[in-house]
């Protein structure tokens, strides 16, 4: 018997019918002999509708009240799900973040989990019942106030509970079949990844893959929680995320046909033996580029620029400094950043112009970032050459480059990003052999 | 400076616009120097929509989950209201029933308040802020589970908080101008009642007047909380409910123009001096009548019948036993009861037929009940004669009669109830002199 934490996003519980379908799946997992804890997001568009209501009554709603408002969404979905499961003859009880013991700090809107004390969840399992827990929410220990965890909050709730309960696996149900070698909307021949390490998944998530929240993967890595990203629309295995992608899958895989779960016997041998250089190609359209033109090429200037930008609360991603043109003694410095941080960075830099004496600032939101992710990439020196070659052959210009142990990212024009992703995906032989069916339509929070 | 508890029903906060309007009213009360606590119901039809969702996923939802589901409604309205007030420059914080210290027993769906510990509400007032509290909900002390108070729950929350905080007045805002001498939809000339005692209000509420929940009036009477029923659409005084209808009104009446609140100086003298025989005419279409035909007229038979009916969980209202027909030794026993209790009562009585040996059972849901309510009625013996005379003159047959110290109720055919209400209202000179404007459209919970 395994202890399974299952997380269902908003698109999996968007109406009464889908709630009943999910309930059936949970009841089957329970009847198969597992202890089942379910984390659930708000139904479909509930959160957006509540945010819209808030904006109608207040231009700048206090975050504490916003958190109370938004947590109503999970309250609705979790109680409906418990009802639906109970009506199938399986006892289920729902718990708020507070009742489930998700203790957070007091930073409303993006609280961090400081402790998980799932006493009532454990009691519910011990009674042979299913425990449903509201995702995305917690409570402060000192004031008993409701908090929300911010983006990817429900995924994080699930992994945190799995860690707190020492669960065998944390299953993240979504509306896609798993993590793909590229976004199937751009690359129709993209393949589902069967196994991936936390580190690769972190790079994929940080580089724009949206199926798993970065924070949830970080939490999973820290506490060694095996994560299984899978579709709530099929019984097929999805993508296993763990410390070593090539160990056997975790014992519990509640939705799989009996006998196949927990073994690798059903996998083609070549998949297991294949050289694991490349996991996939991620892309990101959400960044912009700022270029500081005509910066005096003297020591400390670049440091001063990035000190000021960081001080304005902006997260810088990639940086490029041109070689100084000897005849002028001036250089250009470019960096990429989240598009939304653009105004803050531009305003901070403008205030610096007199002090540093650069010529001008350029803001460019028409960029795209492609990232090739794969463990062991560094030990295969041909990877970057192959990447640049593929882009050159496709006629795509590279504007910036950055690398990590297991990732190479390049910035291109936004309108050539899709072509770039397809070219690289093909060059690294990631394309599926046949036109295997792919479901992909974005994820809940 | 007064401490005012204001309660707004669902129809007063049905959308963003009405929430903003209510927020303005609350901010004015605060700026006028009052300490303000607000109890709020769920927005408009939210509760009905949630009940509908529950029925879609489960034929018989567990009450514990139902309570979690329904309390989402107040969570939404209370946080939106706090945001709207804050955006007007008045600090406001919202609290769930749990956070506001509304401790109940564990009877989900119709919990009783066992204690009120409004520590956080008091702290909020002490900081000069407005406290918004979710109506209709509480928490069990032992398990920390969410409960709901059942029908009229938000009114009861308001009065309970007013008692716990020793408030100067509990203002119940609704979509009508107050308590009327009759339902203005039936009697267009009905007048607003300026003052009424708890006892009279209890009789009105028990007899079908829907503007205040019976339970809320009972609570107010027990703890001596002055209640002011008034419209959220106007600044006019509504109806004051207190132990003595002829004392001065409570000091705080936050929504009234400065200077008039808390004094009776603006009232016409004849209103104050008028003989308080009749408060109003209530009516009720929600009852049915069961007649047990041909009951052997022997001692103990009636007792046995009502013992069995009570044992089936049915609340009997009025009872009539015909004089025994000497030639047969048989009698008929009729009683009225809530229409919804009809099946349970009929089935309990059928099972008794062999034992008692009555002829047959008749079920009649086409009855209406009219109740004339007024303190001091008993000391004016002409009242019932005048009532029966008015009905006779209007050609209306009386099927059952019951009386209390301050109420006379009669059962008529349902289709003559409206005529009966109008005839009695006129006979007791309750009609307004002119066609004063009346707002009436039902109330929130």
Short mmCIF file of N, CA and C in Angstrom, two decimals, chain B residues 20-122:
data_model
loop_
_atom_site.label_atom_id
_atom_site.label_comp_id
_atom_site.label_asym_id
_atom_site.label_seq_id
_atom_site.Cartn_x
_atom_site.Cartn_y
_atom_site.Cartn_z
N UNK B 20 -19.91 48.75 -3.26
CA UNK B 20 -19.32 50.07 -3.11
C UNK B 20 -20.29 51.04 -2.41
N UNK B 21 -21.57 50.89 -2.72
CA UNK B 21 -22.57 51.75 -2.08
C UNK B 21 -22.63 51.47 -0.58
N UNK B 22 -22.64 50.19 -0.22
CA UNK B 22 -22.67 49.81 1.19
C UNK B 22 -21.39 50.28 1.88
N UNK B 23 -20.26 50.15 1.18
CA UNK B 23 -18.98 50.59 1.76
C UNK B 23 -19.03 52.07 2.10
N UNK B 24 -19.64 52.84 1.24
CA UNK B 24 -19.74 54.29 1.47
C UNK B 24 -20.55 54.56 2.73
N UNK B 25 -21.62 53.83 2.87
CA UNK B 25 -22.48 53.99 4.05
C UNK B 25 -21.70 53.64 5.32
N UNK B 26 -20.92 52.57 5.27
CA UNK B 26 -20.15 52.14 6.44
C UNK B 26 -19.08 53.19 6.76
N UNK B 27 -18.42 53.68 5.72
CA UNK B 27 -17.38 54.69 5.93
C UNK B 27 -17.98 55.95 6.57
N UNK B 28 -19.19 56.32 6.15
CA UNK B 28 -19.85 57.48 6.76
C UNK B 28 -20.13 57.25 8.25
N UNK B 29 -20.61 56.05 8.56
CA UNK B 29 -20.89 55.74 9.96
C UNK B 29 -19.62 55.82 10.79
N UNK B 30 -18.52 55.36 10.22
CA UNK B 30 -17.23 55.40 10.92
C UNK B 30 -16.77 56.85 11.09
N UNK B 31 -16.86 57.62 10.01
CA UNK B 31 -16.40 59.01 10.05
C UNK B 31 -17.26 59.85 10.99
N UNK B 32 -18.52 59.42 11.21
CA UNK B 32 -19.39 60.15 12.14
C UNK B 32 -18.98 59.89 13.58
N UNK B 33 -17.94 59.06 13.78
CA UNK B 33 -17.40 58.87 15.13
C UNK B 33 -17.79 57.57 15.80
N UNK B 34 -18.46 56.70 15.07
CA UNK B 34 -18.87 55.43 15.67
C UNK B 34 -17.79 54.36 15.54
N UNK B 35 -17.80 53.41 16.46
CA UNK B 35 -17.10 52.15 16.25
C UNK B 35 -18.04 51.26 15.46
N UNK B 36 -17.55 50.73 14.34
CA UNK B 36 -18.46 50.01 13.45
C UNK B 36 -18.00 48.56 13.22
N UNK B 37 -18.90 47.64 13.49
CA UNK B 37 -18.70 46.22 13.15
C UNK B 37 -19.77 45.87 12.12
N UNK B 38 -19.34 45.22 11.03
CA UNK B 38 -20.28 44.91 9.96
C UNK B 38 -20.38 43.39 9.80
N UNK B 39 -21.59 42.89 9.77
CA UNK B 39 -21.82 41.47 9.47
C UNK B 39 -22.41 41.40 8.07
N UNK B 40 -21.86 40.54 7.24
CA UNK B 40 -22.30 40.53 5.85
C UNK B 40 -22.67 39.11 5.40
N UNK B 41 -23.72 39.03 4.59
CA UNK B 41 -24.14 37.75 3.99
C UNK B 41 -23.41 37.55 2.67
N UNK B 42 -23.62 36.40 2.06
CA UNK B 42 -23.06 36.14 0.74
C UNK B 42 -23.75 37.00 -0.31
N UNK B 43 -23.02 37.31 -1.39
CA UNK B 43 -23.55 38.16 -2.45
C UNK B 43 -24.75 37.51 -3.14
N UNK B 44 -25.81 38.29 -3.27
CA UNK B 44 -26.98 37.91 -4.07
C UNK B 44 -27.31 36.43 -4.04
N UNK B 45 -27.20 35.78 -5.19
CA UNK B 45 -27.62 34.39 -5.33
C UNK B 45 -26.49 33.39 -5.10
N UNK B 46 -25.36 33.84 -4.56
CA UNK B 46 -24.20 32.95 -4.41
C UNK B 46 -24.58 31.65 -3.72
N UNK B 47 -25.29 31.76 -2.60
CA UNK B 47 -25.61 30.57 -1.82
C UNK B 47 -26.43 29.58 -2.65
N UNK B 48 -27.43 30.10 -3.37
CA UNK B 48 -28.24 29.21 -4.20
C UNK B 48 -27.40 28.55 -5.29
N UNK B 49 -26.46 29.30 -5.87
CA UNK B 49 -25.61 28.74 -6.91
C UNK B 49 -24.72 27.63 -6.35
N UNK B 50 -24.21 27.84 -5.13
CA UNK B 50 -23.36 26.82 -4.52
C UNK B 50 -24.17 25.57 -4.18
N UNK B 51 -25.39 25.77 -3.69
CA UNK B 51 -26.25 24.62 -3.39
C UNK B 51 -26.52 23.84 -4.68
N UNK B 52 -26.74 24.57 -5.75
CA UNK B 52 -26.99 23.93 -7.04
C UNK B 52 -25.79 23.09 -7.49
N UNK B 53 -24.59 23.65 -7.34
CA UNK B 53 -23.37 22.91 -7.68
C UNK B 53 -23.27 21.62 -6.85
N UNK B 54 -23.55 21.74 -5.56
CA UNK B 54 -23.47 20.57 -4.68
C UNK B 54 -24.42 19.48 -5.16
N UNK B 55 -25.64 19.89 -5.55
CA UNK B 55 -26.60 18.89 -5.99
C UNK B 55 -26.18 18.24 -7.30
N UNK B 56 -25.39 18.97 -8.09
CA UNK B 56 -24.90 18.38 -9.33
C UNK B 56 -23.85 17.29 -9.08
N UNK B 57 -23.08 17.42 -8.01
CA UNK B 57 -22.02 16.43 -7.78
C UNK B 57 -22.43 15.34 -6.81
N UNK B 58 -23.49 15.55 -6.05
CA UNK B 58 -23.84 14.57 -5.03
C UNK B 58 -25.32 14.64 -4.70
N UNK B 59 -26.00 13.48 -4.67
CA UNK B 59 -27.43 13.51 -4.33
C UNK B 59 -27.65 13.88 -2.87
N UNK B 60 -26.72 13.52 -2.00
CA UNK B 60 -26.88 13.77 -0.57
C UNK B 60 -25.54 14.23 0.01
N UNK B 61 -25.20 15.49 -0.19
CA UNK B 61 -23.87 15.97 0.24
C UNK B 61 -23.74 15.90 1.76
N UNK B 62 -22.59 15.45 2.26
CA UNK B 62 -22.37 15.44 3.71
C UNK B 62 -22.50 16.88 4.25
N UNK B 63 -23.17 17.05 5.39
CA UNK B 63 -23.41 18.39 5.93
C UNK B 63 -22.11 19.13 6.25
N UNK B 64 -21.10 18.40 6.71
CA UNK B 64 -19.83 19.07 7.02
C UNK B 64 -19.26 19.74 5.77
N UNK B 65 -19.30 19.02 4.64
CA UNK B 65 -18.77 19.58 3.39
C UNK B 65 -19.67 20.70 2.88
N UNK B 66 -20.98 20.54 3.07
CA UNK B 66 -21.93 21.57 2.65
C UNK B 66 -21.60 22.89 3.38
N UNK B 67 -21.27 22.79 4.65
CA UNK B 67 -20.97 23.99 5.43
C UNK B 67 -19.69 24.66 4.93
N UNK B 68 -18.68 23.85 4.59
CA UNK B 68 -17.45 24.43 4.06
C UNK B 68 -17.74 25.13 2.75
N UNK B 69 -18.56 24.47 1.92
CA UNK B 69 -18.91 25.05 0.61
C UNK B 69 -19.63 26.39 0.78
N UNK B 70 -20.69 26.38 1.58
CA UNK B 70 -21.54 27.58 1.66
C UNK B 70 -20.80 28.76 2.29
N UNK B 71 -19.88 28.50 3.24
CA UNK B 71 -19.19 29.60 3.89
C UNK B 71 -18.22 30.31 2.94
N UNK B 72 -17.97 29.73 1.77
CA UNK B 72 -17.16 30.45 0.77
C UNK B 72 -17.85 31.74 0.35
N UNK B 73 -19.18 31.72 0.36
CA UNK B 73 -19.94 32.89 -0.09
C UNK B 73 -19.65 34.14 0.74
N UNK B 74 -19.64 34.00 2.06
CA UNK B 74 -19.37 35.15 2.93
C UNK B 74 -17.91 35.56 2.86
N UNK B 75 -17.05 34.59 2.61
CA UNK B 75 -15.63 34.88 2.47
C UNK B 75 -15.39 35.86 1.32
N UNK B 76 -16.14 35.65 0.25
CA UNK B 76 -16.02 36.52 -0.92
C UNK B 76 -16.58 37.91 -0.60
N UNK B 77 -17.81 37.96 -0.07
CA UNK B 77 -18.44 39.26 0.15
C UNK B 77 -17.70 40.06 1.22
N UNK B 78 -17.22 39.39 2.28
CA UNK B 78 -16.58 40.14 3.37
C UNK B 78 -15.25 40.74 2.93
N UNK B 79 -14.48 39.99 2.14
CA UNK B 79 -13.19 40.55 1.73
C UNK B 79 -13.39 41.67 0.71
N UNK B 80 -14.36 41.50 -0.20
CA UNK B 80 -14.63 42.58 -1.17
C UNK B 80 -15.09 43.84 -0.43
N UNK B 81 -15.93 43.66 0.58
CA UNK B 81 -16.42 44.82 1.32
C UNK B 81 -15.27 45.52 2.06
N UNK B 82 -14.38 44.74 2.65
CA UNK B 82 -13.22 45.34 3.34
C UNK B 82 -12.35 46.11 2.35
N UNK B 83 -12.17 45.55 1.15
CA UNK B 83 -11.38 46.26 0.13
C UNK B 83 -12.05 47.58 -0.25
N UNK B 84 -13.37 47.51 -0.47
CA UNK B 84 -14.10 48.70 -0.92
C UNK B 84 -14.04 49.80 0.14
N UNK B 85 -14.16 49.42 1.41
CA UNK B 85 -14.10 50.42 2.49
C UNK B 85 -12.69 51.01 2.57
N UNK B 86 -11.67 50.14 2.49
CA UNK B 86 -10.29 50.61 2.55
C UNK B 86 -10.00 51.60 1.44
N UNK B 87 -10.56 51.33 0.24
CA UNK B 87 -10.29 52.22 -0.89
C UNK B 87 -10.96 53.58 -0.70
N UNK B 88 -11.85 53.71 0.30
CA UNK B 88 -12.43 55.01 0.63
C UNK B 88 -11.63 55.71 1.71
N UNK B 89 -10.49 55.12 2.10
CA UNK B 89 -9.63 55.77 3.08
C UNK B 89 -9.95 55.40 4.52
N UNK B 90 -10.83 54.44 4.72
CA UNK B 90 -11.16 53.97 6.07
C UNK B 90 -10.62 52.55 6.20
N UNK B 91 -9.77 52.30 7.18
CA UNK B 91 -9.18 50.97 7.31
C UNK B 91 -10.20 49.95 7.76
N UNK B 92 -10.20 48.80 7.10
CA UNK B 92 -11.16 47.75 7.43
C UNK B 92 -10.48 46.40 7.29
N UNK B 93 -10.88 45.47 8.17
CA UNK B 93 -10.34 44.11 8.12
C UNK B 93 -11.48 43.13 8.20
N UNK B 94 -11.39 42.05 7.42
CA UNK B 94 -12.48 41.08 7.45
C UNK B 94 -12.09 39.86 8.27
N UNK B 95 -13.08 39.24 8.90
CA UNK B 95 -12.84 38.08 9.74
C UNK B 95 -13.88 36.99 9.46
N UNK B 96 -13.41 35.76 9.38
CA UNK B 96 -14.33 34.64 9.28
C UNK B 96 -15.05 34.47 10.63
N UNK B 97 -16.07 33.63 10.64
CA UNK B 97 -16.76 33.36 11.89
C UNK B 97 -15.79 32.84 12.94
N UNK B 98 -14.87 32.02 12.49
CA UNK B 98 -13.86 31.49 13.40
C UNK B 98 -12.99 32.61 13.96
N UNK B 99 -12.48 33.46 13.08
CA UNK B 99 -11.59 34.54 13.53
C UNK B 99 -12.32 35.53 14.43
N UNK B 100 -13.64 35.67 14.21
CA UNK B 100 -14.42 36.60 15.02
C UNK B 100 -14.87 35.95 16.33
N UNK B 101 -14.54 34.68 16.52
CA UNK B 101 -14.83 34.03 17.79
C UNK B 101 -16.27 33.54 17.95
N UNK B 102 -16.92 33.20 16.84
CA UNK B 102 -18.28 32.67 16.93
C UNK B 102 -18.22 31.15 17.10
N UNK B 103 -18.27 30.72 18.34
CA UNK B 103 -18.15 29.30 18.66
C UNK B 103 -19.54 28.67 18.64
N UNK B 104 -19.68 27.54 17.97
CA UNK B 104 -20.98 26.87 17.88
C UNK B 104 -20.87 25.42 18.32
N UNK B 105 -22.03 24.78 18.43
CA UNK B 105 -22.01 23.33 18.60
C UNK B 105 -21.69 22.71 17.23
N UNK B 106 -21.68 21.38 17.16
CA UNK B 106 -21.19 20.72 15.94
C UNK B 106 -22.32 20.26 15.03
N UNK B 107 -23.50 20.84 15.20
CA UNK B 107 -24.64 20.44 14.36
C UNK B 107 -24.54 21.18 13.02
N UNK B 108 -23.85 20.55 12.06
CA UNK B 108 -23.63 21.20 10.77
C UNK B 108 -24.96 21.54 10.11
N UNK B 109 -25.01 22.71 9.48
CA UNK B 109 -26.21 23.11 8.75
C UNK B 109 -27.19 23.91 9.59
N UNK B 110 -27.19 23.70 10.90
CA UNK B 110 -28.06 24.50 11.78
C UNK B 110 -27.45 24.57 13.18
N UNK B 111 -26.18 25.00 13.19
CA UNK B 111 -25.46 25.05 14.46
C UNK B 111 -26.03 26.16 15.36
N UNK B 112 -25.93 25.95 16.66
CA UNK B 112 -26.32 26.96 17.64
C UNK B 112 -25.06 27.61 18.19
N UNK B 113 -25.15 28.91 18.40
CA UNK B 113 -24.02 29.63 18.98
C UNK B 113 -23.89 29.25 20.45
N UNK B 114 -22.70 28.82 20.87
CA UNK B 114 -22.52 28.49 22.29
C UNK B 114 -21.67 29.53 23.00
N UNK B 115 -20.89 30.30 22.23
CA UNK B 115 -20.09 31.35 22.86
C UNK B 115 -19.66 32.35 21.80
N UNK B 116 -19.46 33.59 22.22
CA UNK B 116 -18.93 34.62 21.33
C UNK B 116 -17.71 35.23 22.01
N UNK B 117 -16.54 35.08 21.38
CA UNK B 117 -15.28 35.58 21.94
C UNK B 117 -14.64 36.51 20.92
N UNK B 118 -15.15 37.74 20.79
CA UNK B 118 -14.73 38.60 19.67
C UNK B 118 -13.44 39.37 19.95
N UNK B 119 -12.41 38.67 20.39
CA UNK B 119 -11.14 39.32 20.75
C UNK B 119 -10.56 40.12 19.59
N UNK B 120 -10.49 39.49 18.41
CA UNK B 120 -9.87 40.18 17.26
C UNK B 120 -10.74 41.33 16.77
N UNK B 121 -12.04 41.17 16.87
CA UNK B 121 -12.94 42.26 16.47
C UNK B 121 -12.71 43.46 17.40
N UNK B 122 -12.61 43.19 18.69
CA UNK B 122 -12.39 44.26 19.67
C UNK B 122 -11.04 44.96 19.42
#
